[in-house]
Structure formats: C-alpha cells, structure tokens
Short mmCIF file of C-alpha atoms in Angstrom, two decimals:
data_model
loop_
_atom_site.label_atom_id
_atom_site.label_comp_id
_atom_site.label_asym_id
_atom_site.label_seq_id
_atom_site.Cartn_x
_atom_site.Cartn_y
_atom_site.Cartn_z
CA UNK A 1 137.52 21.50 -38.35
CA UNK A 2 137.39 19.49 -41.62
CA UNK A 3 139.52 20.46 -44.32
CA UNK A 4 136.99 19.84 -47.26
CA UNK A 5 133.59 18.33 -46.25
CA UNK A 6 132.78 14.63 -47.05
CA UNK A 7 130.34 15.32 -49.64
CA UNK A 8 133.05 17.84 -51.85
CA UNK A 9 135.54 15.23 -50.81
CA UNK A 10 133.69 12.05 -52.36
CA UNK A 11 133.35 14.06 -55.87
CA UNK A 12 136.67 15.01 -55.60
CA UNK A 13 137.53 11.17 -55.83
CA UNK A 14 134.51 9.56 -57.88
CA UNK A 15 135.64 7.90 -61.06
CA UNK A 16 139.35 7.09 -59.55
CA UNK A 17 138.89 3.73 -60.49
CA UNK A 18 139.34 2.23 -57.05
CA UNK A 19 136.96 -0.45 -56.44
CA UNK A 20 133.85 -0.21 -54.79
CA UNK A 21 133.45 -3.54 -52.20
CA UNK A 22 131.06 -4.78 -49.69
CA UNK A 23 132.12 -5.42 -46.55
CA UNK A 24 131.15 -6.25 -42.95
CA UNK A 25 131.41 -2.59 -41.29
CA UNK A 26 134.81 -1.45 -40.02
CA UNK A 27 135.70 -0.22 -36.61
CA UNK A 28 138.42 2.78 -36.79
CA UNK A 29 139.52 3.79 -32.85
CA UNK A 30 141.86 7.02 -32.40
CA UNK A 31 143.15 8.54 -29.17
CA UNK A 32 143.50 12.18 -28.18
CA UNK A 33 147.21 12.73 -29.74
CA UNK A 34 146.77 15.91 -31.29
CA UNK A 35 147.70 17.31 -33.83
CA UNK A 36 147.38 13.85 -35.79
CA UNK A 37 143.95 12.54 -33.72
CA UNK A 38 141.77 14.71 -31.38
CA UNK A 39 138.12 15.52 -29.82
CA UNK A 40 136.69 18.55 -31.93
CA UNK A 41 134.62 19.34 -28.50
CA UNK A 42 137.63 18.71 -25.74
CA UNK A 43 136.30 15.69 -24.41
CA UNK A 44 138.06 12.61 -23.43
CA UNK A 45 136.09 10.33 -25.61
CA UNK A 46 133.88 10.43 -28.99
CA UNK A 47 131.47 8.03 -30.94
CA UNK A 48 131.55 9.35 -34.32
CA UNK A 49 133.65 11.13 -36.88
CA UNK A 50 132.04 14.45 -36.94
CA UNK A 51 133.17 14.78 -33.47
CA UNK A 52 136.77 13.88 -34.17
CA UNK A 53 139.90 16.42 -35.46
CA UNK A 54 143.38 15.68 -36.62
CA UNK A 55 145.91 15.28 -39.34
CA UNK A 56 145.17 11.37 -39.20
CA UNK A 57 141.67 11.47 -38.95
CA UNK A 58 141.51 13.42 -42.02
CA UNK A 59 143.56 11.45 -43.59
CA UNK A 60 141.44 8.29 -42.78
CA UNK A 61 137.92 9.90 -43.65
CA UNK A 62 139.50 10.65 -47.14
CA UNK A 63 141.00 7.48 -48.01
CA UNK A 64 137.47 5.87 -46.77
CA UNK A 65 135.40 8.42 -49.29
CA UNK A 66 137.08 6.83 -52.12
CA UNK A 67 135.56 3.41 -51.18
CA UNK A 68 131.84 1.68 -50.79
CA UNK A 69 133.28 0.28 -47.36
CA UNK A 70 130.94 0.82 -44.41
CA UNK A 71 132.84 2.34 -41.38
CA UNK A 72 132.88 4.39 -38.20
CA UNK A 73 135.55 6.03 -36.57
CA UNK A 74 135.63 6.17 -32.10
CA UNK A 75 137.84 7.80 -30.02
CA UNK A 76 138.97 6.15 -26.92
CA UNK A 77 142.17 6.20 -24.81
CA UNK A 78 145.12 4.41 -26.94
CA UNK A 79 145.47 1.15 -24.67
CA UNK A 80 141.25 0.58 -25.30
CA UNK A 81 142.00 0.66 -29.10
CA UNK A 82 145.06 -0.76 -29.53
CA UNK A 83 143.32 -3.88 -27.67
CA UNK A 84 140.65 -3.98 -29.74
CA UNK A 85 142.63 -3.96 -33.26
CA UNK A 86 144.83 -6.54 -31.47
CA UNK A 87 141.83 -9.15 -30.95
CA UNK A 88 138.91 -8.12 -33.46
CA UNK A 89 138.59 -8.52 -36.98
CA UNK A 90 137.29 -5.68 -39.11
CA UNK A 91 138.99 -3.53 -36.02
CA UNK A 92 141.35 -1.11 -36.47
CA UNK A 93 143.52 1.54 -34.75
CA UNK A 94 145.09 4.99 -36.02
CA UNK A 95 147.65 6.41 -36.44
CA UNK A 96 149.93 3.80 -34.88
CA UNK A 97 153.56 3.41 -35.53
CA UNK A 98 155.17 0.55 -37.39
CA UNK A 99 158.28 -1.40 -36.02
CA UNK A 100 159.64 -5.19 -36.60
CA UNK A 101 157.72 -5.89 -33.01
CA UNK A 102 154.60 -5.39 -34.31
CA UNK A 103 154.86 -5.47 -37.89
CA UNK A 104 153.29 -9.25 -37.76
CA UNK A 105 150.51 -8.15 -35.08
CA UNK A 106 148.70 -6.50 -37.72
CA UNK A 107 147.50 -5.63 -41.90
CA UNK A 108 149.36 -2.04 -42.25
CA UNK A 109 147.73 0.31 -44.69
CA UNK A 110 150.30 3.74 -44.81
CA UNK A 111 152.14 5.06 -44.40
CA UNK A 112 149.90 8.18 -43.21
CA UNK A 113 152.63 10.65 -41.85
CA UNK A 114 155.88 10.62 -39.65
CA UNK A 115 156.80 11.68 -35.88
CA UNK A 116 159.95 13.26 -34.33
CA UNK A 117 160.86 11.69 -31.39
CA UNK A 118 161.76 13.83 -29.17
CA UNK A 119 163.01 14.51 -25.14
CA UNK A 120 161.79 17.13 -23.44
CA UNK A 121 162.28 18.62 -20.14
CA UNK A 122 161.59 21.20 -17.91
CA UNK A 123 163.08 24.78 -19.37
CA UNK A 124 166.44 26.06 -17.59
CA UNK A 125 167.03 21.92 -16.38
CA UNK A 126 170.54 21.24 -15.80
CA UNK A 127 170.11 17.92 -17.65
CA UNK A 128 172.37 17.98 -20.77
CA UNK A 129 171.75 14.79 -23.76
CA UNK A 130 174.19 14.13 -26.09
CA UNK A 131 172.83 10.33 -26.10
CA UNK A 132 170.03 9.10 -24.95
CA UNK A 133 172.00 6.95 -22.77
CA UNK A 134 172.38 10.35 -20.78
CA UNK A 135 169.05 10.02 -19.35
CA UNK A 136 169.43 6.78 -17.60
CA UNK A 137 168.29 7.61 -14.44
CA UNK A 138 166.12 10.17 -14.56
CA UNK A 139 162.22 9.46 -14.85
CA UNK A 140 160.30 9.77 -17.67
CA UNK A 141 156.71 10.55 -18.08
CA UNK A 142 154.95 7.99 -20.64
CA UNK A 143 151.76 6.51 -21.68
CA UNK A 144 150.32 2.81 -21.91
CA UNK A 145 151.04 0.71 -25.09
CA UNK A 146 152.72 3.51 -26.76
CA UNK A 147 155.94 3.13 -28.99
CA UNK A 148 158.01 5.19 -27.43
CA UNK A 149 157.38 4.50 -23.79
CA UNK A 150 157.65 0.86 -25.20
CA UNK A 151 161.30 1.31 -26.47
CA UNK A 152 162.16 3.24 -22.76
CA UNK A 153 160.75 0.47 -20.91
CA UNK A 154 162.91 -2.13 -23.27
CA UNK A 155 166.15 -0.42 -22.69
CA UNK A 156 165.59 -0.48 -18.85
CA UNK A 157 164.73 3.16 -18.35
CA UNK A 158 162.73 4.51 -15.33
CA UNK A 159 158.78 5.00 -16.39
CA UNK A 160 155.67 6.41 -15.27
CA UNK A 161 152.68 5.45 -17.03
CA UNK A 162 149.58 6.92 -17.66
CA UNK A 163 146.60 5.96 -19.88
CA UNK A 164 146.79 9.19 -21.78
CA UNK A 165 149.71 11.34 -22.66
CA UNK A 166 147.60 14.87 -22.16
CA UNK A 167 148.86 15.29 -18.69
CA UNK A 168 152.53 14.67 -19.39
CA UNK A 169 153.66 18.26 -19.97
CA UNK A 170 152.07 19.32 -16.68
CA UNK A 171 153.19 16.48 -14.71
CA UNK A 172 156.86 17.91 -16.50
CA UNK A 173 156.45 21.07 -15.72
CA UNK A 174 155.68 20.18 -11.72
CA UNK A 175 158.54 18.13 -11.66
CA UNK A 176 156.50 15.27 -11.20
CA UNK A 177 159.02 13.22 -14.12
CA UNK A 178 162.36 14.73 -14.79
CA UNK A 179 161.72 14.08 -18.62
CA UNK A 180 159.22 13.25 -21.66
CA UNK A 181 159.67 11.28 -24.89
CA UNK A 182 157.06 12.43 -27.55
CA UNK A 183 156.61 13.71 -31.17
CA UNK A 184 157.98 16.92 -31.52
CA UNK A 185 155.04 18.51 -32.88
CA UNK A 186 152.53 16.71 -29.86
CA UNK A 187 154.97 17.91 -27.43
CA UNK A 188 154.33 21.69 -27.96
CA UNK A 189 150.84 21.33 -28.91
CA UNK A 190 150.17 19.45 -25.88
CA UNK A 191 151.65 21.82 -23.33
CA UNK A 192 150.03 24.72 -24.77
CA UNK A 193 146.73 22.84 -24.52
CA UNK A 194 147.77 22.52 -20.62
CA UNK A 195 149.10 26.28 -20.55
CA UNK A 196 152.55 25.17 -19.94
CA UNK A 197 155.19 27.11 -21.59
CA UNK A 198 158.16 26.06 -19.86
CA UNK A 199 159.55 23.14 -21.41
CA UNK A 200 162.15 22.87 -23.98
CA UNK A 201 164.14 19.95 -26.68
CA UNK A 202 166.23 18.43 -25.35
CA UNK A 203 167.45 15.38 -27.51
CA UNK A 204 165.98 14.17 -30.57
CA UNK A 205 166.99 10.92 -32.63
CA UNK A 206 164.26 9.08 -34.57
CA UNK A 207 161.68 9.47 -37.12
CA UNK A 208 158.79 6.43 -37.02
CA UNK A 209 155.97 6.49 -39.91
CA UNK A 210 152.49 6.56 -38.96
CA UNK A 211 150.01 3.82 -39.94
CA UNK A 212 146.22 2.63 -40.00
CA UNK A 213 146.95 -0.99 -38.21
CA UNK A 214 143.83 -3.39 -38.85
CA UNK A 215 143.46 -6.81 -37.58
CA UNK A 216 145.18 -9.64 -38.97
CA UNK A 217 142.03 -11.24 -39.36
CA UNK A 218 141.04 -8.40 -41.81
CA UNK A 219 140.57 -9.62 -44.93
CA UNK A 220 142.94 -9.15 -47.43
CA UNK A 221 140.96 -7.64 -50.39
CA UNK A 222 139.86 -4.86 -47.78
CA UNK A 223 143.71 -3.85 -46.97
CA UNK A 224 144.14 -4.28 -50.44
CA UNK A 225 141.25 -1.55 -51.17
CA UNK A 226 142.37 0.76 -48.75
CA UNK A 227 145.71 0.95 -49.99
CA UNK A 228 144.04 1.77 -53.52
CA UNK A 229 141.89 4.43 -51.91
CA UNK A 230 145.35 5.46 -49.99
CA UNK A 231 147.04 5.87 -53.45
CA UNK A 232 144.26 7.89 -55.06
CA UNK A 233 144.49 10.58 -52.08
CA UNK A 234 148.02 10.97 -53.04
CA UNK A 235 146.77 11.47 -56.59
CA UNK A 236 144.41 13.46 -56.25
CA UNK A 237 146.24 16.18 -54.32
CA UNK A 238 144.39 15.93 -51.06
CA UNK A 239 147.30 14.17 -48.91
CA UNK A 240 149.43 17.27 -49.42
CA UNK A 241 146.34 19.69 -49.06
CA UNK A 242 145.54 18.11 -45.53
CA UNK A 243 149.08 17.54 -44.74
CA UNK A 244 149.65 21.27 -45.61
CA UNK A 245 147.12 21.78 -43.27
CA UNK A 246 148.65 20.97 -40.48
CA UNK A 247 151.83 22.36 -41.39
CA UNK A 248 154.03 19.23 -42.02
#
C-alpha cells in the first residue's frame, strides 16, 4: 500500500528546484526485508514498483518523483542485487547498510532510515547475553551478503546461511539455530509473517543507517541529483509522513 500515489506525490514536489537530468535508465533491486522492502502480493520476487511495499521503497519512489531520471525498481533475493550494484553501472541496491568495508564499494545516497540490531532467541531459552561475546558458541541463523551475518562471520561466530532471511524465525523457533541477529523491527514482523510467536530480545547493541548504494561507476551528477531530490523529501514533509507510516 502506497502512502500517497505517484501522481499526488510528483505535484507535491514540482517547482522544488531540483534539477531535471537525462540519464541512461537506472536499475533499483530490493529484497523481501519487510517492513523497509517487501512483495505487495507475497511472492518471492517482483519486476516493477507497483508490486513492491516498504518503508524504503517508499522512500525511493519519492526521492525519484522529484527527478526527470528514468528508473525501475526489482525485487530479488539480497545476494542477486547486491551483485549486481557491485558490478553494473547505473545499478543500484536498497536499503543497504553503510560501514568503512564497503563505504568505497559504492556512491551512497542516504541516509534513508536506521536498524536495531538485535539477538533473538527462542522464548523461555536459558541463554542469558550481557555481551555478545556470550553467544560464542551457539549457532546463529543468517542470510547471504548481509551486514550483520557479515560482522558474525568476521568475529568467528558459528553461521548458517540462507539466501533469504524469511525463514529465520521458524528455523528459531524449531531449534534449528540457537539464535538470530536482525533489526528489531524485521525480527517481529518476520515471525508473525511465519506465525511464530515464541521468540523474544535477547541482546541488542548497534544502530547502522540505511542507504540507496549505486555503482561506483554511477555518474556523479546522478548521485549528486538524488541527494537533491533526497533533501527536498525532507523538505517537503513526506520523509516524516512515510516514516510515520511505518511507525519509526
């Protein structure tokens, strides 16, 4: 569901004095990572906008109605994306987090929003955090090319991988890992998309900000114009309005 249409969206920004550019067309690709990027219809992948949900996607659709760039947003699992922002100019992947590792892999335009990290486990677990040092060696579910299972896998912690995080809180809940890293928010949405209700905090310890990470090979004056059209959505009201949305 669309906060404001595209249409009421692009008057709403008309005359902002962002510049209008042409452009080869960009490629946007999301994931299913709700409540930030989502299928409206359930499914697993998507080939256009109107077909795609979330705080981020929102987000991206109105900083895009405030320019004359030609775009189209996919949604794909996060390791199919990430690749293709990684090695294809005009290519693009949202909403992705920003750290010193990456910060020279791509052109950053954000930041869009924030995410809790967070440990979950199963509810009534006899694992106790005070650190996250306290869960070396338990397992932890996690997802390809994602930050967070990144920084696990780093510090030597035991992972299992899957291309998507959706089945996480089930795979929790079955006692298939002993723990999950995630946004706070995701975490609970997640599980009650897989009607699981028995999982609960516990440990949380960082905050990452949320990007749209394009290509190096991007050219500059297009970052430059979405970063415009980025500051004109704060402007104009609508980042609260969607953000507000969502309830963050």
């Amino acid at each position: 569901m669309r906060l404001l249409a595209v249409p009421m969206l692009l008057a709403m920004l008309m005359g902002t004095g962002v510049p209008a550019m042409a452009s080869e067309k960009l490629y946007f690709y999301t994931e299913n990572y709700p409540p930030y990027n989502m299928s409206a219809t359930g499914r697993a992948f998507e080939h256009s906008a109107d077909q795609i949900d979330g705080l981020c996607t929102d987000l991206v659709e109105a900083i895009m109605a405030n320019t004359s760039l030609d775009f189209v947003i996919k949604l794909r699992n996060w390791d199919y994306g990430y690749q293709r922002a990684l090695n294809k100019p005009n290519h693009g992947v949202f909403c992705t987090a920003y750290n010193d590792e990456r910060a020279g892999q791509f052109k950053w335009v954000g930041p869009l929003t924030t995410v809790a990290w967070t440990v979950f486990g199963k509810a009534g677990t006899d694992i106790t955090l005070s650190s996250l040092d306290d869960a070396k060696g338990y397992s932890f579910g996690g997802y390809r090319n994602d930050i967070m299972t990144d920084f696990l896998k780093e510090r030597g912690f035991k992972m299992s991988e899957l291309d998507s995080n959706d089945l996480n809180p089930r795979r929790l809940a079955l006692g298939q890992i002993d723990l999950w890293l995630v946004d706070r928010l995701t975490g609970y949405y997640l599980a009650s998309q897989q009607d699981v209700e028995d999982i609960e905090e516990l440990y949380s310890f960082n905050e990452t900000e949320l990007y749209l990470a394009l290509n190096p090979d991007t050219p500059d004056e297009v970052v430059q114009t979405l970063e415009m059209a980025l500051e004109q959505v704060h402007q104009s009201g609508m980042f609260s309005a969607i953000s507000d949305r969502y309830g963050l």
